[in-house]
Coordinates of C-alpha atoms in Angstrom, one line a residue:
M1 CA 0.1 0.0 -0.1
N2 CA 1.2 3.3 -0.9
Y3 CA 1.0 6.4 1.6
S4 CA 1.1 10.1 1.2
A5 CA 2.5 12.4 3.7
D6 CA 0.5 15.3 2.0
I7 CA -1.8 15.1 4.9
Q8 CA -5.1 17.7 4.6
K9 CA -7.1 19.0 7.2
L10 CA -10.4 17.5 7.9
P11 CA -13.3 19.0 5.7
R12 CA -16.0 20.6 8.1
N13 CA -19.7 19.9 6.9
F14 CA -21.4 20.4 10.2
L15 CA -19.5 23.6 11.7
P16 CA -18.6 26.8 9.4
A17 CA -15.1 26.7 7.9
D18 CA -14.0 29.6 9.5
F19 CA -15.3 28.6 13.1
G20 CA -13.1 29.2 16.1
I21 CA -13.9 28.8 19.6
K22 CA -13.8 32.0 21.6
D23 CA -16.0 31.1 24.5
W24 CA -18.9 28.5 25.5
D25 CA -21.6 30.4 23.9
S26 CA -20.1 30.0 20.4
L27 CA -19.9 26.0 21.0
A28 CA -23.3 25.3 22.8
P29 CA -25.6 25.6 19.6
Y30 CA -23.9 22.6 18.1
F31 CA -24.2 20.7 21.0
T32 CA -27.9 21.2 21.2
D33 CA -28.3 20.3 17.9
L34 CA -26.8 16.8 18.6
E35 CA -28.9 16.5 21.5
K36 CA -32.3 17.4 20.1
R37 CA -31.8 15.8 16.5
D38 CA -34.0 12.8 15.6
I39 CA -31.9 9.7 14.7
N40 CA -34.6 7.3 12.8
S41 CA -32.3 5.3 10.7
V42 CA -29.1 3.6 11.0
E43 CA -27.7 6.1 8.4
A44 CA -29.0 8.9 10.5
L45 CA -27.2 7.4 13.3
E46 CA -23.8 7.1 11.4
Q47 CA -24.4 11.0 10.0
W48 CA -24.7 11.8 13.8
L49 CA -21.6 10.2 14.7
K50 CA -19.6 11.9 11.9
D51 CA -20.9 15.0 13.2
A52 CA -20.1 14.5 16.4
S53 CA -16.9 13.5 15.7
E54 CA -15.9 16.7 13.8
L55 CA -17.2 18.9 16.6
E56 CA -15.2 16.7 18.8
A57 CA -11.9 17.1 16.4
V58 CA -12.7 21.1 16.3
I59 CA -12.6 21.4 20.4
S60 CA -9.5 18.8 20.7
E61 CA -7.5 20.7 18.1
D62 CA -8.2 23.8 19.8
A63 CA -7.3 22.5 23.3
C64 CA -4.1 20.9 21.7
W65 CA -2.7 24.1 20.5
R66 CA -3.2 26.0 23.7
Q67 CA -1.3 23.4 25.6
I68 CA 1.2 23.4 22.7
K69 CA 1.7 27.3 22.8
M70 CA 1.9 27.5 26.5
T71 CA 4.6 24.7 26.7
C72 CA 6.5 26.2 23.9
D73 CA 6.6 29.7 26.1
T74 CA 5.9 29.0 30.2
E75 CA 6.9 32.9 30.5
S76 CA 4.1 34.1 28.5
K77 CA 1.1 35.1 30.8
E78 CA -1.1 35.4 27.7
L79 CA -0.6 32.1 26.6
E80 CA -1.1 30.6 30.0
E81 CA -4.3 32.6 30.4
A82 CA -5.7 31.0 27.2
F83 CA -4.9 27.5 28.0
T84 CA -6.5 28.3 31.8
F85 CA -9.4 30.0 29.9
F86 CA -10.2 27.0 28.1
M87 CA -9.7 24.7 30.8
M88 CA -11.9 26.4 33.6
Q89 CA -14.6 28.0 31.4
I90 CA -15.3 25.8 28.3
Q91 CA -14.5 22.2 29.2
P92 CA -16.5 22.1 32.3
Q93 CA -19.3 23.2 30.1
I94 CA -18.4 20.5 27.7
Q95 CA -18.4 17.8 29.9
P96 CA -22.1 17.5 30.6
W97 CA -23.1 18.0 27.3
S98 CA -20.9 15.0 26.2
D99 CA -22.1 12.4 28.8
R100 CA -25.6 13.1 27.6
L101 CA -24.8 12.7 23.9
N102 CA -22.8 9.5 24.9
K103 CA -26.1 8.2 26.5
K104 CA -28.1 9.2 23.8
L105 CA -26.2 7.1 21.4
L106 CA -26.1 4.1 23.6
A107 CA -30.3 4.5 24.1
N108 CA -30.5 4.6 20.2
P109 CA -32.6 1.6 18.9
F110 CA -30.4 1.6 15.4
L111 CA -27.3 1.1 17.6
K112 CA -27.5 -2.7 17.0
E113 CA -27.7 -2.1 13.3
L114 CA -24.2 -0.5 13.1
D115 CA -21.1 -3.0 12.3
Q116 CA -20.4 -4.5 15.7
E117 CA -16.4 -5.2 14.9
K118 CA -16.0 -1.6 13.6
Y119 CA -17.5 0.2 16.3
Y120 CA -16.5 -2.3 19.2
T121 CA -13.6 -0.4 20.9
Y122 CA -15.1 3.1 20.1
L123 CA -18.5 1.9 21.8
R124 CA -16.6 0.3 24.7
N125 CA -14.9 3.8 25.3
V126 CA -18.2 5.5 25.5
K127 CA -19.8 3.0 27.9
K128 CA -16.4 3.6 30.1
N129 CA -16.8 7.4 30.0
I130 CA -20.6 7.1 31.1
D131 CA -19.6 4.8 34.0
L132 CA -16.8 7.2 35.2
F133 CA -18.6 10.8 34.6
R134 CA -19.8 12.4 38.1
E135 CA -21.0 15.8 37.9
E136 CA -19.1 16.5 40.9
N137 CA -15.9 15.7 39.3
I138 CA -16.1 18.6 36.4
P139 CA -14.6 21.3 38.7
L140 CA -12.1 19.0 40.2
Q141 CA -10.9 17.6 36.8
A142 CA -10.7 21.6 35.5
E143 CA -8.2 22.4 38.4
L144 CA -6.2 19.4 37.9
N145 CA -6.0 20.3 34.0
V146 CA -4.6 23.5 35.2
L147 CA -2.5 22.4 38.0
Q148 CA -0.7 19.8 35.7
Q149 CA 0.7 22.3 33.6
Q150 CA 2.4 24.1 36.6
F151 CA 5.2 21.7 36.7
G152 CA 6.3 22.8 33.1
V153 CA 6.0 26.3 34.2
I154 CA 8.2 26.2 37.3
S155 CA 10.8 23.8 35.5
G156 CA 10.9 26.1 32.3
K157 CA 12.7 28.7 34.6
M158 CA 15.2 26.4 35.8
T159 CA 18.7 27.0 34.6
V160 CA 22.7 26.8 36.0
E161 CA 25.6 28.4 35.1
V162 CA 28.9 26.2 33.9
G163 CA 31.9 28.0 32.8
G164 CA 30.2 31.7 33.2
Q165 CA 27.5 30.8 30.8
E166 CA 23.7 30.0 31.5
Y167 CA 22.4 26.8 30.7
T168 CA 18.9 25.1 30.8
L169 CA 18.9 21.7 33.0
Q170 CA 18.4 20.0 29.7
Q171 CA 21.5 21.3 28.1
A172 CA 23.6 21.4 31.1
V173 CA 23.0 17.6 31.1
K174 CA 25.5 17.3 28.1
F175 CA 28.4 17.8 30.8
L176 CA 28.0 14.9 32.5
E177 CA 29.6 13.3 29.6
D178 CA 32.6 15.3 29.8
E179 CA 35.9 13.5 30.4
D180 CA 36.7 15.7 33.3
R181 CA 35.4 13.9 36.3
S182 CA 35.4 17.0 38.3
V183 CA 33.2 18.9 35.8
R184 CA 30.6 16.1 35.8
E185 CA 30.4 16.2 39.4
E186 CA 30.0 20.0 40.0
V187 CA 27.2 20.0 37.1
Y188 CA 25.5 17.0 38.5
H189 CA 25.4 18.6 41.7
K190 CA 24.4 21.6 40.3
I191 CA 21.3 20.6 38.6
N192 CA 19.9 19.0 41.4
K193 CA 20.7 22.2 44.0
R194 CA 18.6 24.2 41.5
R195 CA 15.9 21.4 41.3
L196 CA 15.8 21.7 45.3
E197 CA 15.6 25.6 45.0
D198 CA 11.9 25.0 44.0
K199 CA 11.1 22.1 46.3
D200 CA 8.6 23.8 48.4
E201 CA 6.6 25.0 45.4
L202 CA 7.0 21.4 43.9
N203 CA 5.9 19.6 47.0
K204 CA 2.8 21.6 47.4
L205 CA 2.0 21.2 43.6
F206 CA 2.2 17.4 44.1
T207 CA 0.3 17.3 47.3
S208 CA -2.8 19.3 45.8
L209 CA -2.7 16.8 42.8
I210 CA -2.5 13.8 44.8
Q211 CA -5.3 15.1 47.3
K212 CA -7.6 16.3 44.1
R213 CA -6.9 13.2 42.1
H214 CA -8.1 10.9 45.0
Q215 CA -11.3 12.9 45.6
V216 CA -12.0 12.5 41.8
A217 CA -11.7 8.5 42.5
L218 CA -13.9 8.4 45.5
N219 CA -16.3 10.7 43.8
A220 CA -16.7 8.1 41.0
G221 CA -16.8 5.3 43.6
Y222 CA -13.3 4.0 43.7
E223 CA -11.4 3.4 46.6
N224 CA -8.4 5.1 45.0
Y225 CA -7.1 7.0 41.9
R226 CA -5.1 4.0 40.7
D227 CA -8.0 1.9 40.3
Y228 CA -10.1 4.9 38.8
R229 CA -7.1 5.8 36.6
F230 CA -6.9 2.1 35.2
K231 CA -10.4 2.4 34.1
E232 CA -9.8 5.8 32.6
L233 CA -7.0 4.9 30.5
G234 CA -8.9 2.0 29.0
R235 CA -6.9 -0.4 30.6
F236 CA -9.3 -3.5 29.8
D237 CA -6.7 -6.2 28.8
Y238 CA -4.3 -6.3 32.4
K239 CA -4.8 -5.6 36.0
K240 CA -2.7 -4.2 38.7
E241 CA -1.4 -7.5 39.8
D242 CA 0.4 -7.8 36.2
C243 CA 2.2 -4.4 36.8
F244 CA 3.3 -6.0 40.4
R245 CA 4.5 -9.0 38.6
F246 CA 6.6 -6.6 36.0
H247 CA 8.2 -5.0 38.9
E248 CA 9.5 -8.4 40.6
A249 CA 10.4 -9.7 37.1
V250 CA 12.5 -6.4 36.6
K251 CA 14.0 -6.9 39.9
L252 CA 14.9 -10.7 39.3
H253 CA 15.9 -10.7 35.5
V254 CA 17.1 -7.0 34.5
M255 CA 18.8 -5.8 37.3
P256 CA 21.6 -8.1 37.4
L257 CA 22.1 -7.0 33.8
V258 CA 22.0 -3.5 34.8
N259 CA 24.7 -4.2 37.8
Q260 CA 26.9 -6.0 35.1
L261 CA 26.7 -2.9 32.5
Y262 CA 27.7 -0.6 35.6
E263 CA 30.6 -2.8 36.6
A264 CA 31.7 -3.0 33.3
K265 CA 31.3 1.1 33.1
Q266 CA 33.3 1.4 36.2
K267 CA 36.1 -1.0 35.2
K268 CA 36.2 0.9 31.7
L269 CA 36.7 4.5 33.5
G270 CA 39.2 2.9 35.8
L271 CA 37.2 4.0 39.2
D272 CA 36.9 2.6 42.7
T273 CA 33.2 3.5 42.9
L274 CA 31.0 4.4 40.4
K275 CA 28.8 7.6 41.0
P276 CA 25.5 8.9 39.4
W277 CA 27.7 11.5 37.5
D278 CA 30.0 8.8 36.2
T279 CA 27.1 6.8 34.1
E280 CA 27.1 8.7 30.8
A281 CA 31.0 9.4 30.7
E282 CA 33.5 7.7 28.5
P283 CA 37.3 7.1 29.5
A284 CA 39.8 10.3 29.1
G285 CA 40.4 10.8 25.4
I286 CA 37.3 9.5 24.0
Q287 CA 35.1 12.8 23.2
P288 CA 31.2 12.5 23.7
L289 CA 28.9 11.7 20.8
R290 CA 27.9 14.7 19.1
P291 CA 25.4 13.7 16.4
F292 CA 24.2 17.5 15.5
K293 CA 24.7 20.9 16.4
T294 CA 21.5 22.4 15.8
S295 CA 17.6 21.8 15.7
D296 CA 17.6 22.3 11.9
E297 CA 20.3 20.0 11.6
L298 CA 18.6 17.5 13.7
T299 CA 15.2 17.9 11.6
E300 CA 17.2 17.2 8.4
K301 CA 19.3 14.4 9.5
S302 CA 16.1 12.9 11.0
I303 CA 14.4 13.4 7.5
A304 CA 17.3 11.5 5.8
C305 CA 17.4 8.4 8.6
F306 CA 13.4 8.2 8.3
E307 CA 13.6 8.5 4.5
K308 CA 16.2 5.5 4.5
M309 CA 13.3 3.2 6.4
R310 CA 10.7 4.2 3.8
P311 CA 10.3 7.4 2.1
F312 CA 6.8 8.1 3.6
F313 CA 8.5 8.3 6.7
G314 CA 10.7 10.7 5.7
D315 CA 8.0 12.8 4.0
C316 CA 5.9 13.0 7.5
I317 CA 8.6 14.9 8.9
R318 CA 9.5 17.0 6.2
R319 CA 5.7 17.9 6.1
M320 CA 5.6 18.8 9.6
K321 CA 8.6 21.1 9.2
A322 CA 6.9 22.9 6.3
M323 CA 3.9 23.5 8.6
G324 CA 6.2 24.8 11.6
H325 CA 5.0 21.7 13.8
L326 CA 8.6 21.1 15.4
D327 CA 9.7 23.0 18.3
L328 CA 12.7 20.9 19.0
E329 CA 15.7 23.1 21.0
S330 CA 16.1 23.8 24.6
R331 CA 15.4 27.2 25.8
K332 CA 15.1 29.1 29.0
G333 CA 11.2 29.6 29.7
K334 CA 10.3 26.2 27.8
A335 CA 8.6 23.3 29.6
P336 CA 10.9 20.3 30.1
G337 CA 10.5 16.8 28.3
G338 CA 9.3 16.0 25.0
Y339 CA 6.0 15.1 23.1
N340 CA 4.2 14.1 20.3
C341 CA 0.6 16.0 20.1
P342 CA -1.9 14.7 17.8
L343 CA -3.6 17.2 16.2
A344 CA -7.5 15.6 15.3
E345 CA -8.6 18.2 12.5
S346 CA -5.1 19.1 10.8
G347 CA -4.0 15.6 10.9
A348 CA -0.2 16.6 10.9
P349 CA 1.0 16.4 14.8
F350 CA 3.4 18.4 16.8
I351 CA 6.8 17.5 18.0
F352 CA 7.8 19.4 21.1
M353 CA 11.2 18.6 22.9
N354 CA 14.4 20.0 24.4
A355 CA 17.3 19.2 22.3
A356 CA 20.8 19.8 23.4
G357 CA 22.9 18.1 20.8
T358 CA 23.2 14.2 22.5
L359 CA 22.6 10.9 21.4
D360 CA 19.8 11.0 23.9
D361 CA 18.0 13.7 21.8
V362 CA 18.1 11.8 18.3
T363 CA 16.5 8.5 20.5
T364 CA 13.7 11.1 21.6
M365 CA 13.4 12.6 18.1
V366 CA 13.2 9.3 16.5
H367 CA 11.1 8.0 19.2
E368 CA 8.5 11.2 18.9
G369 CA 8.9 10.4 15.1
G370 CA 7.4 7.2 15.4
H371 CA 4.3 8.7 17.3
A372 CA 4.2 11.1 14.5
I373 CA 3.8 8.8 11.8
H374 CA 1.1 6.8 14.0
S375 CA -0.8 10.0 13.8
F376 CA -0.3 10.6 10.0
L377 CA -1.4 6.9 9.3
S378 CA -4.6 7.1 11.4
H379 CA -5.8 10.5 10.1
E380 CA -7.9 8.9 7.6
L381 CA -9.8 7.0 10.1
E382 CA -13.7 7.8 10.2
L383 CA -14.3 8.9 13.4
T384 CA -11.8 11.0 15.9
G385 CA -12.6 8.6 18.5
F386 CA -11.3 5.7 16.5
K387 CA -7.9 7.4 16.6
D388 CA -8.2 7.3 20.5
Y389 CA -5.4 4.3 20.9
P390 CA -4.3 3.6 24.3
T391 CA -0.9 4.5 25.4
E392 CA 0.4 1.0 25.4
I393 CA -0.2 1.1 21.6
A394 CA 0.8 4.1 21.3
E395 CA 4.3 3.3 22.7
V396 CA 4.4 0.5 20.4
A397 CA 5.2 2.9 17.4
S398 CA 7.6 4.9 19.3
M399 CA 9.8 2.4 20.9
A400 CA 9.8 0.2 18.0
M401 CA 10.9 3.4 15.9
E402 CA 13.8 3.7 18.4
L403 CA 15.2 0.4 17.2
F404 CA 14.2 0.4 13.4
S405 CA 15.8 3.7 12.8
M406 CA 19.5 2.2 14.6
N407 CA 20.0 0.8 11.0
H408 CA 20.1 4.0 9.3
W409 CA 22.2 6.1 12.2
E410 CA 25.1 6.6 9.9
V411 CA 23.7 9.7 8.9
F412 CA 24.2 11.1 12.4
F413 CA 27.5 9.0 12.7
E414 CA 29.7 9.4 9.8
R415 CA 32.5 7.7 11.6
E416 CA 32.3 3.6 12.1
E417 CA 33.3 3.6 15.7
E418 CA 31.2 6.4 16.8
L419 CA 28.1 4.6 15.0
K420 CA 29.1 1.4 16.9
R421 CA 29.1 3.3 20.3
A422 CA 25.9 5.0 19.6
K423 CA 24.2 1.5 18.9
E424 CA 25.8 0.1 21.9
Q425 CA 24.7 3.1 24.2
Q426 CA 21.2 2.8 22.7
L427 CA 20.9 -1.1 23.4
E428 CA 22.1 -0.4 27.0
R429 CA 19.6 2.0 27.5
V430 CA 16.8 -0.3 26.7
I431 CA 17.8 -2.6 29.7
I432 CA 18.7 0.3 32.1
I433 CA 15.3 1.8 31.3
F434 CA 13.3 -0.7 32.7
P435 CA 14.3 -0.2 36.4
W436 CA 13.6 3.3 36.0
I437 CA 10.1 2.4 34.6
A438 CA 9.2 -0.2 37.2
T439 CA 10.7 2.2 40.1
I440 CA 8.1 5.0 38.7
D441 CA 5.1 2.6 38.2
K442 CA 5.5 1.1 41.7
F443 CA 6.0 4.4 43.4
Q444 CA 2.6 5.4 41.7
H445 CA 0.9 2.5 42.8
W446 CA 2.1 3.1 46.3
I447 CA 1.2 6.9 46.4
Y448 CA -2.3 6.4 45.0
E449 CA -3.0 3.5 47.6
N450 CA -1.4 5.9 50.2
P451 CA -2.6 9.5 49.4

């Protein structure tokens, strides 16, 4: 099958082409139309679903752009206020209407005439959303949507000075690869000391999030937020006990491998004791891997790498670049981390990350690129709800792309020795990341069981 990255914005048939969300009053008539519409055939039901999907796509894309713009510039009060306005004034109005439309759908007598295989997972999600909806959770969820962005606002201000120059924490991480151990140790402590300067504000934020999430779960009839969140995320295929078995398996079978890797690193560096600031270093005389210098170079090399796998893959990233859907470099005032944000109406997603010129940045780019291609491939699906795949499936696309792309990393590393080092480091990372994942997951289970 031939795929094209010439992605087109979904045509509007229910809403005006120039419609933009300004406030709830501008949206309300479309919800009223959907609720009051008479659905007297299976064809009418499918048209109703398409119109509801179009409205959902418009709302989703508007909310996504507000979040993207805010994370790209956490210092802009105007962008923060636009995001907060949507979450506090518009989203709370949408939720009860969405619940009413969900119930209208399930009560329709023509539902049984739909293709049950085609609509199975979609309808399962609709039923789940009805089960979870509680009127009293609307203001709590609005507050949570705003609070959850505050970590990025706080972290976006964090910088450290190294060698008389200011760096974001993401940029400073590259000094942990320096061959001078004293530089690595100094920067390691500077990064952590800077984080600790905001510990009170971060602790207050964390406590507030835990308390509000716990109350949301209680309101919905769950003992704790973990159990509520499992249902909300659509985890129909595994239980908490499977997570516990995963934690134990990592401890028994992966940790011995990680210990071997760290012992080999200690021996390679000639150290008596391996410290946290040593794990990314190479022996003296071996320069750190620097696969690119600028975000533009990262973009072009990523396109070349993806094109070698399949021309369509490269075209996807090229299309995103042309649309201005890439923000890759780290800078002060930008939220930390990285993500691929699907845009339900435009189709071409947005990649956000904090590149500083390291191998980890290449891994992040191909990872988010995997998500992006997934977004391109799912754009033509008939309903917005059909594109609502769970996290576990989304990560198949991204984690697989990390490994698939390795065969073409020569675009980042021209020297054979550096290419080999990069592949070795990536494969070691695949092993080392498991205890990190298991530790965070186990902590989440514990904190939500003991709020």
